[in-house]
Amino acid sequence: MFCYQCEQRAGCSGCTGARGVCGKSSKTALLQDKLTGSLVALAEAVGEQNVSEKTNRIMIEGLFATLTNVNFDDEALEKLIETAVKEKEVYASGCSVCQAPCGRMEIYEMEKVWREPDEDIKSLKSLLLFGLRGIAAYAYHAMVLGYNDEEVNRFFYKGMSALGQDRTMENLLGIVMETGAVNFKCMELLDKANTETYGIPAPAEVSLKVEKGPFIVISGHDLKDLKMLLEQTEGKGINIYTHGEMLPAHAYPELRKYSHLKGNFGTAWQNQQKEFANLPAPILFTTNCIMPPKESYADRVFTTGVVAYPGMQHVDGEEKDFGAVIEKAIELGGFSEDKQFAGINGGTKLTTGFGHHTILGAAPQVIEAVKAGKISHFFLVGGCDGARQGRNYYTDFVKEAPKDSIILTLACGKYRFNDLDLGTIEGLPRIMDMGQCNDAFGAVKVALALAEAFECGVNELPLTLVLSWYEQKAVSILLTLLHLGIKNIYLGPTLPSFVSENVLNYLVENFQISPTSTPEEDLKKILEK
C-alpha cells in the first residue's frame, strides 16, 4: 500500500507496508485505490453527457468513502466498486473522451499517480484528488437533505477525468485552484441546506455532564442522522450526547428543541479509544472520524451512511431505523449517577453557535470595538485535530494571544482550547465557535463583510488564519482560501508531504503560506506587521 493523504502519515512521507497509521489494512488501502480508479473511469465515460441523480450519488458516496477514517469495511468498498463499474457501462457507449475503445477502461490504475516520476504533476494530482474528496463530504451532507448544485456535481467528473489524463503543470494548477472555487460554492450550498432545514444557529452553552440513566453518543457530522435519532428516542427516557464535530448541532433551533439532547461527551476524534473504553452506552458514527474500535467498547459501536467498519452493526436505508441502537442503550443502562466530565483544560462547559449570522448581527458592535482600539486582532484558529505531538501549539497560541484579541474557531481543532474561559470584550466572548469544518464558509463571509465595512481588502484586516490540518476536507478548505486570494495563512503542525517543493514555493510566493513554528515566534511575526 501507499497512502499519504492525511497529516499523520508514517514518517511524514507516507504509509506503506501492512497497515496505515489510521488503522486501515493494505488490502483496504488497495480497495480504496481501486474504488477511486473506478470513479476515474466513470468520469471518463460520462464526458460531456448528462448524468442522472443516481450517478451523482455514486460519485459522491464513492469519493466520500475514501476519506481518512471513514470506511474500513472491505466488503462495503467492493460493493461500491461494483456499483461504479456497472454505472460506467451506462455511459460507455456515448464516451468521446476515453482514448481506449469505449467500455474498455473499467478501472484506472491509481499506481500511475502514486508512481508519477514528475513530482510536481504527482503533487498537483494529489491536491486535486484530495480536494475532490473533501468537496464530496460536503456535497453528501447537502445531498441527503435534498440540496444539489449542478456546477458542483459536474466538477467531480471534470476533476476525476483530469487524474487519468496527461496534463501539464499549468493546466493542473488551474484545475486545482478551480477546486477551491467549487468547494466554496459547495460549502455555501451546505450552509443553506442546514439553515433552511434546522434554523439559524444561535449561541448555546453545552454541558459536559452526563446524567444518570440510558444514553447514546452520536459522532460525526450528519445532522439529519441526529434529527432522526432524536425523533426516535423522544419520550423513551434516553438522553443524547454529541461527540466531536457534532457539537455545533446544539446551536440549531430545530435540534435544540429536543429536551433530551443534553450535552457533549468527550473531546476530539483522536481521543475516542480512550474516552469510549467501557462506556455504558452505544456510540453511533454518522460520518468520518471512526477509529478501529477497542475490545472494551466494540460491542456497542454502530455505523451508518458511508462510514463502516468490519464487524460493527450498520444502520442503512433512507429512513433509518435506529431501534438496535436504542435497545443497546436500554440494555447498557448508562451511568448509575450523574458524571461530570471536563475538557482537556479542565473546563466543564463549552459554547457554540457563533455562526456568520450571529457575528454579522453584532457587526456594528465589533466594528466600533475595533475602531475604539478595544479589539486589536482576530485570529481564526481551527481545523482538524490529530494525535501527533506538537498540536499543543494551538492551545498555547490561544492562551498567549493578546487579551484584546478575538479567537474565532471551527472544526474539531477547537477541542484543544474550547473549554478555556478567556473572558469577554465589550460583551463579546473572546472564543467564538463558528461550527463544523464546513462552516469555514461562514468565516469567509465574516471576513468579507468586515473588509467591506473597513473599506479595505481581506488581507489588510487585523485577521490571521492559524490552521491545523489532518484530512482531505482541510485540503479543500485551504484551496478555497487560496482561490479567494487570502494570504498569510499559518499551517501546521506539519506541511503536507504531497506538496512538492516547486508547488510549495508557488504557494509561499503567491500566498505567503507559513509553516507554524512556536506560538511566541508566530505571534511576534503576526503582530509586528
XYZ file of C-alpha atoms in Angstrom:
529
model
C 0.000 0.000 0.000
C 0.926 3.647 -0.346
C -1.067 6.444 1.265
C -0.063 9.979 2.199
C -3.398 11.776 2.181
C -3.546 12.620 5.905
C -1.279 14.573 8.255
C -0.460 11.540 10.375
C 1.135 9.543 7.573
C 4.075 7.371 8.631
C 7.442 9.057 8.806
C 5.979 12.310 7.480
C 6.184 10.804 3.998
C 3.532 8.103 3.570
C 2.145 4.838 4.912
C 3.447 1.632 3.341
C 3.518 -1.989 4.417
C 0.712 -3.972 6.014
C -1.195 -1.219 7.838
C -1.560 2.552 7.796
C -1.318 4.842 10.813
C -5.115 5.290 10.657
C -5.521 1.534 11.115
C -6.593 0.519 7.618
C -5.015 -2.618 6.169
C -3.055 -2.732 2.949
C -5.986 -4.591 1.362
C -8.381 -1.820 2.382
C -5.983 0.804 1.012
C -5.772 -1.044 -2.309
C -9.565 -1.299 -2.466
C -9.848 2.431 -1.853
C -7.443 2.994 -4.736
C -9.494 0.610 -6.872
C -12.672 2.487 -5.942
C -11.006 5.782 -6.863
C -9.866 4.266 -10.161
C -13.395 3.074 -10.920
C -14.649 6.629 -10.361
C -11.972 7.983 -12.718
C -13.208 5.524 -15.353
C -16.814 6.545 -14.679
C -15.896 10.216 -15.127
C -14.087 9.422 -18.396
C -17.110 7.549 -19.692
C -19.503 10.347 -18.722
C -17.502 13.010 -20.544
C -19.929 15.791 -21.552
C -23.036 13.616 -21.287
C -25.879 14.470 -18.936
C -25.810 12.448 -15.748
C -28.563 11.139 -13.516
C -29.100 11.805 -9.839
C -28.149 8.166 -9.241
C -24.777 8.640 -10.973
C -24.035 11.767 -8.950
C -24.776 9.871 -5.766
C -22.432 7.035 -6.787
C -19.642 9.538 -7.477
C -20.150 11.487 -4.247
C -20.532 8.468 -1.967
C -17.586 6.727 -3.598
C -15.269 9.691 -3.067
C -16.513 10.226 0.476
C -15.869 6.573 1.341
C -12.148 7.024 0.564
C -11.610 9.838 3.083
C -9.406 9.097 6.081
C -11.205 7.308 8.934
C -14.446 6.752 7.017
C -14.732 3.248 5.600
C -12.598 0.326 6.783
C -15.010 -2.349 5.518
C -13.604 -4.265 2.531
C -16.967 -5.801 1.652
C -18.625 -2.375 1.573
C -15.810 -0.980 -0.595
C -16.105 -3.895 -3.028
C -19.829 -3.192 -3.414
C -19.095 0.471 -4.149
C -16.543 -0.562 -6.791
C -19.021 -2.950 -8.416
C -21.681 -0.234 -8.474
C -19.325 2.318 -10.058
C -18.151 -0.137 -12.738
C -21.750 -1.030 -13.643
C -22.717 2.633 -13.771
C -19.843 3.350 -16.147
C -21.336 0.917 -18.640
C -24.462 3.074 -18.800
C -22.398 5.900 -20.305
C -19.669 3.963 -22.126
C -21.436 3.855 -25.490
C -21.521 7.645 -25.629
C -17.990 8.202 -24.384
C -15.887 10.527 -26.548
C -13.059 11.225 -24.101
C -11.503 7.851 -23.310
C -8.625 7.017 -25.672
C -9.289 3.303 -25.337
C -12.190 1.697 -27.238
C -15.416 2.549 -25.435
C -16.105 0.367 -22.448
C -12.560 -0.993 -22.192
C -11.282 1.134 -19.295
C -13.082 -0.441 -16.369
C -10.783 0.858 -13.641
C -7.968 3.381 -13.804
C -4.792 2.246 -12.019
C -4.064 4.763 -9.255
C -0.496 3.457 -9.113
C 0.100 5.652 -12.160
C -0.472 8.697 -9.951
C 1.492 7.429 -6.953
C 4.432 6.413 -9.184
C 4.347 9.528 -11.374
C 8.024 10.432 -11.968
C 7.334 14.177 -12.187
C 6.972 15.250 -8.551
C 5.072 18.415 -9.458
C 2.498 16.547 -11.563
C 2.108 13.970 -8.795
C 1.723 16.758 -6.238
C -0.939 18.639 -8.191
C -2.895 15.479 -8.995
C -2.813 14.564 -5.302
C -4.019 18.040 -4.316
C -6.813 17.718 -6.862
C -7.906 14.265 -5.714
C -7.804 15.070 -2.007
C -9.638 18.335 -2.609
C -12.346 16.461 -4.532
C -12.702 14.025 -1.652
C -13.218 16.921 0.732
C -15.851 18.514 -1.504
C -17.636 15.166 -1.764
C -18.080 15.063 2.013
C -19.844 18.430 1.989
C -21.854 17.583 -1.135
C -23.006 14.378 0.546
C -24.365 16.195 3.610
C -26.244 18.657 1.391
C -27.479 15.861 -0.878
C -29.118 13.861 1.927
C -31.088 16.998 2.803
C -32.262 17.300 -0.796
C -29.874 20.060 -1.906
C -27.743 19.711 -5.024
C -25.820 22.038 -7.300
C -25.233 21.182 -10.943
C -21.934 23.097 -11.153
C -20.547 21.247 -8.128
C -21.682 17.865 -9.430
C -20.236 18.455 -12.906
C -16.871 19.373 -11.465
C -16.439 15.911 -9.944
C -16.354 14.450 -13.477
C -14.022 17.139 -14.777
C -11.611 16.727 -11.865
C -11.643 12.932 -11.810
C -11.112 12.778 -15.575
C -8.051 15.017 -15.207
C -6.499 12.481 -12.827
C -6.435 9.853 -15.538
C -5.100 12.081 -18.297
C -1.727 13.548 -19.208
C -1.883 17.196 -18.155
C 0.719 19.938 -17.901
C 1.629 21.507 -14.586
C -0.001 24.780 -15.684
C -3.214 23.008 -16.653
C -3.392 21.043 -13.405
C -2.672 24.147 -11.349
C -5.689 25.823 -12.953
C -7.946 22.864 -12.078
C -6.579 22.745 -8.514
C -7.419 26.416 -7.992
C -10.850 25.811 -9.525
C -11.322 23.100 -6.890
C -11.189 25.825 -4.249
C -13.869 27.839 -6.057
C -16.159 24.821 -6.352
C -15.654 23.919 -2.696
C -16.714 27.444 -1.667
C -19.905 27.002 -3.682
C -20.460 23.587 -2.101
C -19.964 24.904 1.449
C -22.424 27.690 0.657
C -24.905 25.054 -0.527
C -24.492 23.054 2.682
C -24.884 26.195 4.798
C -28.179 26.855 3.024
C -29.283 23.232 3.447
C -28.546 23.219 7.176
C -30.066 26.603 7.997
C -33.204 26.126 5.903
C -33.728 22.689 7.454
C -32.745 23.276 11.079
C -32.903 27.062 11.516
C -30.300 29.774 12.044
C -27.668 28.711 14.625
C -27.645 30.774 17.805
C -25.129 30.820 20.687
C -25.600 27.887 23.049
C -23.899 26.730 26.230
C -23.271 22.978 26.213
C -22.701 20.953 29.363
C -20.058 18.238 29.672
C -22.074 16.478 32.374
C -23.662 13.110 31.546
C -26.833 12.489 33.510
C -27.636 9.105 35.013
C -29.645 6.630 33.002
C -29.577 5.322 29.425
C -27.917 7.477 26.795
C -26.486 7.425 23.277
C -23.370 9.189 21.995
C -23.564 10.357 18.372
C -20.402 11.301 16.489
C -19.560 12.626 13.042
C -21.154 15.479 11.081
C -24.541 14.361 9.774
C -27.299 16.495 11.287
C -30.031 14.531 9.513
C -28.986 11.344 11.305
C -29.060 13.214 14.622
C -32.563 14.554 13.873
C -33.855 11.047 13.115
C -32.234 9.691 16.289
C -33.822 12.464 18.381
C -37.231 11.742 16.879
C -36.951 8.010 17.532
C -35.765 8.408 21.141
C -38.189 11.139 22.187
C -40.174 10.165 25.279
C -38.201 6.946 25.845
C -36.045 8.133 28.746
C -32.857 8.031 26.651
C -30.588 11.075 26.555
C -28.497 12.032 23.536
C -24.952 13.432 23.736
C -22.949 14.783 20.838
C -19.304 13.964 20.225
C -16.587 15.632 18.162
C -17.833 17.578 15.153
C -21.471 17.015 16.160
C -21.103 19.616 18.950
C -22.410 22.550 16.794
C -25.759 20.726 16.477
C -26.708 22.275 19.831
C -26.900 25.684 18.120
C -29.669 24.769 15.640
C -33.229 25.574 16.891
C -34.832 22.526 15.262
C -32.384 20.227 17.065
C -32.050 22.124 20.327
C -35.814 21.972 20.871
C -35.485 18.316 21.886
C -35.060 18.347 25.669
C -33.224 15.019 25.668
C -30.365 16.467 23.583
C -28.460 17.023 26.789
C -24.828 17.903 26.136
C -21.495 16.801 24.712
C -19.376 13.794 25.632
C -15.641 13.558 25.091
C -13.268 15.718 23.120
C -11.784 15.431 19.634
C -11.978 12.290 17.481
C -8.447 11.013 18.146
C -9.196 10.503 21.864
C -12.128 8.153 21.293
C -10.338 4.881 22.003
C -9.546 6.110 25.496
C -12.760 8.029 26.164
C -15.098 5.275 24.913
C -13.417 2.492 26.897
C -16.125 0.622 28.848
C -18.663 3.381 28.153
C -22.102 2.147 29.339
C -23.777 3.410 26.186
C -23.794 2.825 22.403
C -21.864 5.102 20.046
C -23.304 5.955 16.623
C -20.820 7.094 13.956
C -22.525 9.046 11.185
C -19.534 10.041 9.019
C -15.757 10.087 9.192
C -13.629 10.087 12.346
C -14.137 6.463 13.350
C -11.019 4.718 14.654
C -10.588 0.939 14.905
C -12.744 0.172 17.983
C -11.075 -1.310 21.047
C -12.430 -4.532 22.514
C -13.657 -2.619 25.580
C -16.433 -0.941 23.570
C -16.550 -2.669 20.149
C -19.841 -4.393 21.001
C -21.617 -1.028 21.277
C -20.397 0.710 18.105
C -22.920 1.375 15.337
C -22.240 2.933 11.935
C -24.490 4.483 9.319
C -24.261 6.132 5.902
C -20.864 5.861 4.200
C -18.957 5.111 7.399
C -18.316 1.422 8.044
C -16.053 -0.886 9.995
C -15.957 -4.698 9.694
C -17.926 -6.469 12.410
C -19.752 -3.326 13.546
C -23.545 -3.072 13.263
C -24.525 -0.872 10.313
C -27.816 1.015 10.018
C -28.728 1.526 6.379
C -31.560 2.973 4.304
C -33.003 6.419 3.649
C -35.384 6.475 6.623
C -33.128 4.799 9.132
C -34.369 2.615 11.946
C -32.162 3.146 14.989
C -34.074 0.553 17.015
C -30.986 -1.592 17.621
C -29.070 1.436 18.937
C -31.951 2.300 21.262
C -32.183 -1.287 22.542
C -28.456 -1.295 23.288
C -28.788 1.975 25.242
C -31.560 0.481 27.371
C -29.590 -2.745 27.853
C -26.418 -0.948 28.992
C -28.364 1.408 31.234
C -25.896 4.277 31.311
C -24.310 5.616 34.492
C -25.938 4.956 37.880
C -25.371 8.569 38.865
C -24.542 11.853 37.136
C -20.973 12.083 35.850
C -19.183 15.406 35.433
C -16.595 15.320 32.668
C -14.205 18.059 31.570
C -12.359 19.301 28.515
C -8.603 18.950 28.126
C -8.038 22.179 30.070
C -10.436 21.295 32.884
C -13.474 23.288 31.753
C -16.912 21.757 32.331
C -18.893 23.528 29.629
C -18.485 24.603 26.014
C -20.122 27.250 23.875
C -21.026 27.027 20.204
C -23.327 28.711 17.716
C -21.341 31.791 16.713
C -22.017 31.324 13.020
C -21.845 34.083 10.449
C -25.457 35.162 11.099
C -24.691 35.781 14.775
C -21.342 37.504 14.252
C -22.589 39.682 11.405
C -25.591 40.553 13.546
C -23.115 42.010 16.033
C -21.027 43.660 13.291
C -21.687 47.273 14.397
C -20.561 46.368 17.917
C -17.468 44.591 16.560
C -16.544 47.440 14.207
C -16.926 50.036 16.947
C -14.753 47.968 19.311
C -12.018 47.758 16.658
C -12.174 51.480 15.917
C -12.020 52.262 19.642
C -8.911 50.088 19.989
C -10.656 47.583 22.261
C -10.176 44.720 19.797
C -6.654 44.594 18.384
C -6.750 41.440 16.271
C -8.859 38.496 15.113
C -7.374 35.005 14.945
C -9.144 32.142 13.204
C -7.613 29.158 14.989
C -9.190 25.928 13.848
C -9.156 22.943 11.557
C -8.771 19.203 12.051
C -7.243 17.816 15.221
C -4.948 14.802 15.443
C -2.682 12.873 17.774
C 0.733 13.972 16.515
C 2.960 15.662 19.074
C 3.123 19.408 18.658
C -0.613 20.046 18.430
C -0.473 21.658 21.864
C 0.816 24.573 19.758
C -2.791 25.601 19.171
C -3.659 25.568 22.879
C -0.584 27.624 23.717
C -1.222 30.011 20.826
C -4.719 30.805 22.088
C -3.533 31.201 25.669
C -0.752 33.568 24.606
C -2.792 35.611 22.132
C -3.247 39.260 23.219
C -6.032 39.678 25.752
C -7.678 42.252 23.499
C -7.934 39.773 20.613
C -10.849 37.605 19.479
C -10.428 33.892 18.724
C -12.732 32.520 16.028
C -12.660 28.745 15.723
C -14.273 25.838 13.887
C -13.884 22.088 13.296
C -12.525 19.646 15.877
C -9.224 21.502 16.322
C -11.122 23.737 18.756
C -11.145 20.970 21.381
C -7.555 21.953 22.146
C -8.834 25.124 23.819
C -12.632 25.492 23.620
C -13.134 24.778 27.330
C -10.956 27.753 28.300
C -12.644 30.804 29.809
C -10.868 33.777 28.237
C -13.496 36.311 29.272
C -15.184 38.891 27.050
C -14.503 42.118 25.193
C -17.351 44.622 25.136
C -19.761 41.784 25.881
C -18.345 39.584 23.130
C -16.809 36.254 24.193
C -13.147 36.037 23.259
C -13.633 32.480 21.930
C -16.370 32.093 19.322
C -17.068 28.616 17.935
C -18.369 29.055 14.383
C -19.251 25.367 13.920
C -18.107 22.394 11.875
C -15.273 22.407 9.332
C -17.707 23.224 6.514
C -18.600 26.430 8.388
C -15.341 27.871 7.084
C -17.779 29.347 4.562
C -19.199 31.464 7.385
C -15.744 32.598 8.470
C -15.068 33.796 4.930
C -18.388 35.668 4.862
C -17.470 37.423 8.111
C -14.032 38.381 6.764
C -15.505 39.755 3.527
C -18.126 41.758 5.452
C -15.503 43.246 7.774
C -13.306 44.155 4.819
C -16.239 45.951 3.217
C -17.030 47.782 6.465
C -13.441 48.957 6.864
C -13.131 49.679 3.131
C -10.065 47.507 2.690
C -9.044 44.128 1.313
C -9.353 40.961 3.395
C -5.571 40.723 3.617
C -5.427 44.210 5.136
C -7.699 43.293 8.050
C -6.261 42.632 11.526
C -7.090 38.972 10.862
C -4.769 35.942 10.801
C -5.658 32.347 9.978
C -3.822 29.723 12.031
C -4.937 26.338 10.736
C -4.376 22.725 11.715
C -4.916 20.095 9.056
C -5.436 16.362 9.220
C -7.503 15.059 6.334
C -8.966 15.891 2.948
C -11.698 18.335 3.951
C -8.939 20.569 5.301
C -7.295 20.366 1.864
C -10.464 21.538 0.111
C -10.859 24.416 2.593
C -7.251 25.501 2.092
C -7.803 25.514 -1.670
C -10.894 27.677 -1.143
C -8.899 30.208 0.859
C -6.263 30.308 -1.869
C -8.931 30.740 -4.547
C -10.238 33.759 -2.626
C -6.744 35.233 -2.521
C -6.406 35.043 1.258
C -2.766 35.271 2.279
C -0.515 34.905 5.321
C -2.002 31.591 6.458
C -0.114 29.660 9.139
C -0.425 25.904 8.591
C 0.617 23.024 10.815
C 1.587 21.024 12.697
C 3.456 19.703 9.631
C 3.167 20.531 5.953
C 1.512 18.000 3.615
C 4.011 15.548 2.151
C 2.072 15.527 -1.125
C 3.058 19.155 -1.776
C 6.244 19.143 -3.851
C 8.992 21.714 -3.388
C 8.014 23.648 -6.516
C 4.315 23.659 -5.611
C 5.163 24.767 -2.077
C 7.350 27.570 -3.420
C 4.439 28.695 -5.598
C 2.137 28.814 -2.563
C 4.684 30.658 -0.455
C 5.487 33.208 -3.154
C 1.885 33.884 -4.150
C 0.024 33.418 -0.856
C 2.718 33.721 1.834
C 1.733 30.428 3.469
C 3.927 29.793 6.503
C 4.507 26.582 8.457
C 3.798 27.021 12.160
C 6.884 27.365 14.371
C 6.270 28.296 18.011
C 3.367 30.358 19.370
C 5.790 33.009 20.642
C 7.629 33.377 17.322
C 4.483 33.301 15.202
C 2.604 35.801 17.367
C 5.575 38.142 17.294
C 5.758 37.952 13.496
C 1.993 38.430 13.110
C 1.665 41.375 15.482
C 4.698 43.221 14.144
C 3.057 43.632 10.741
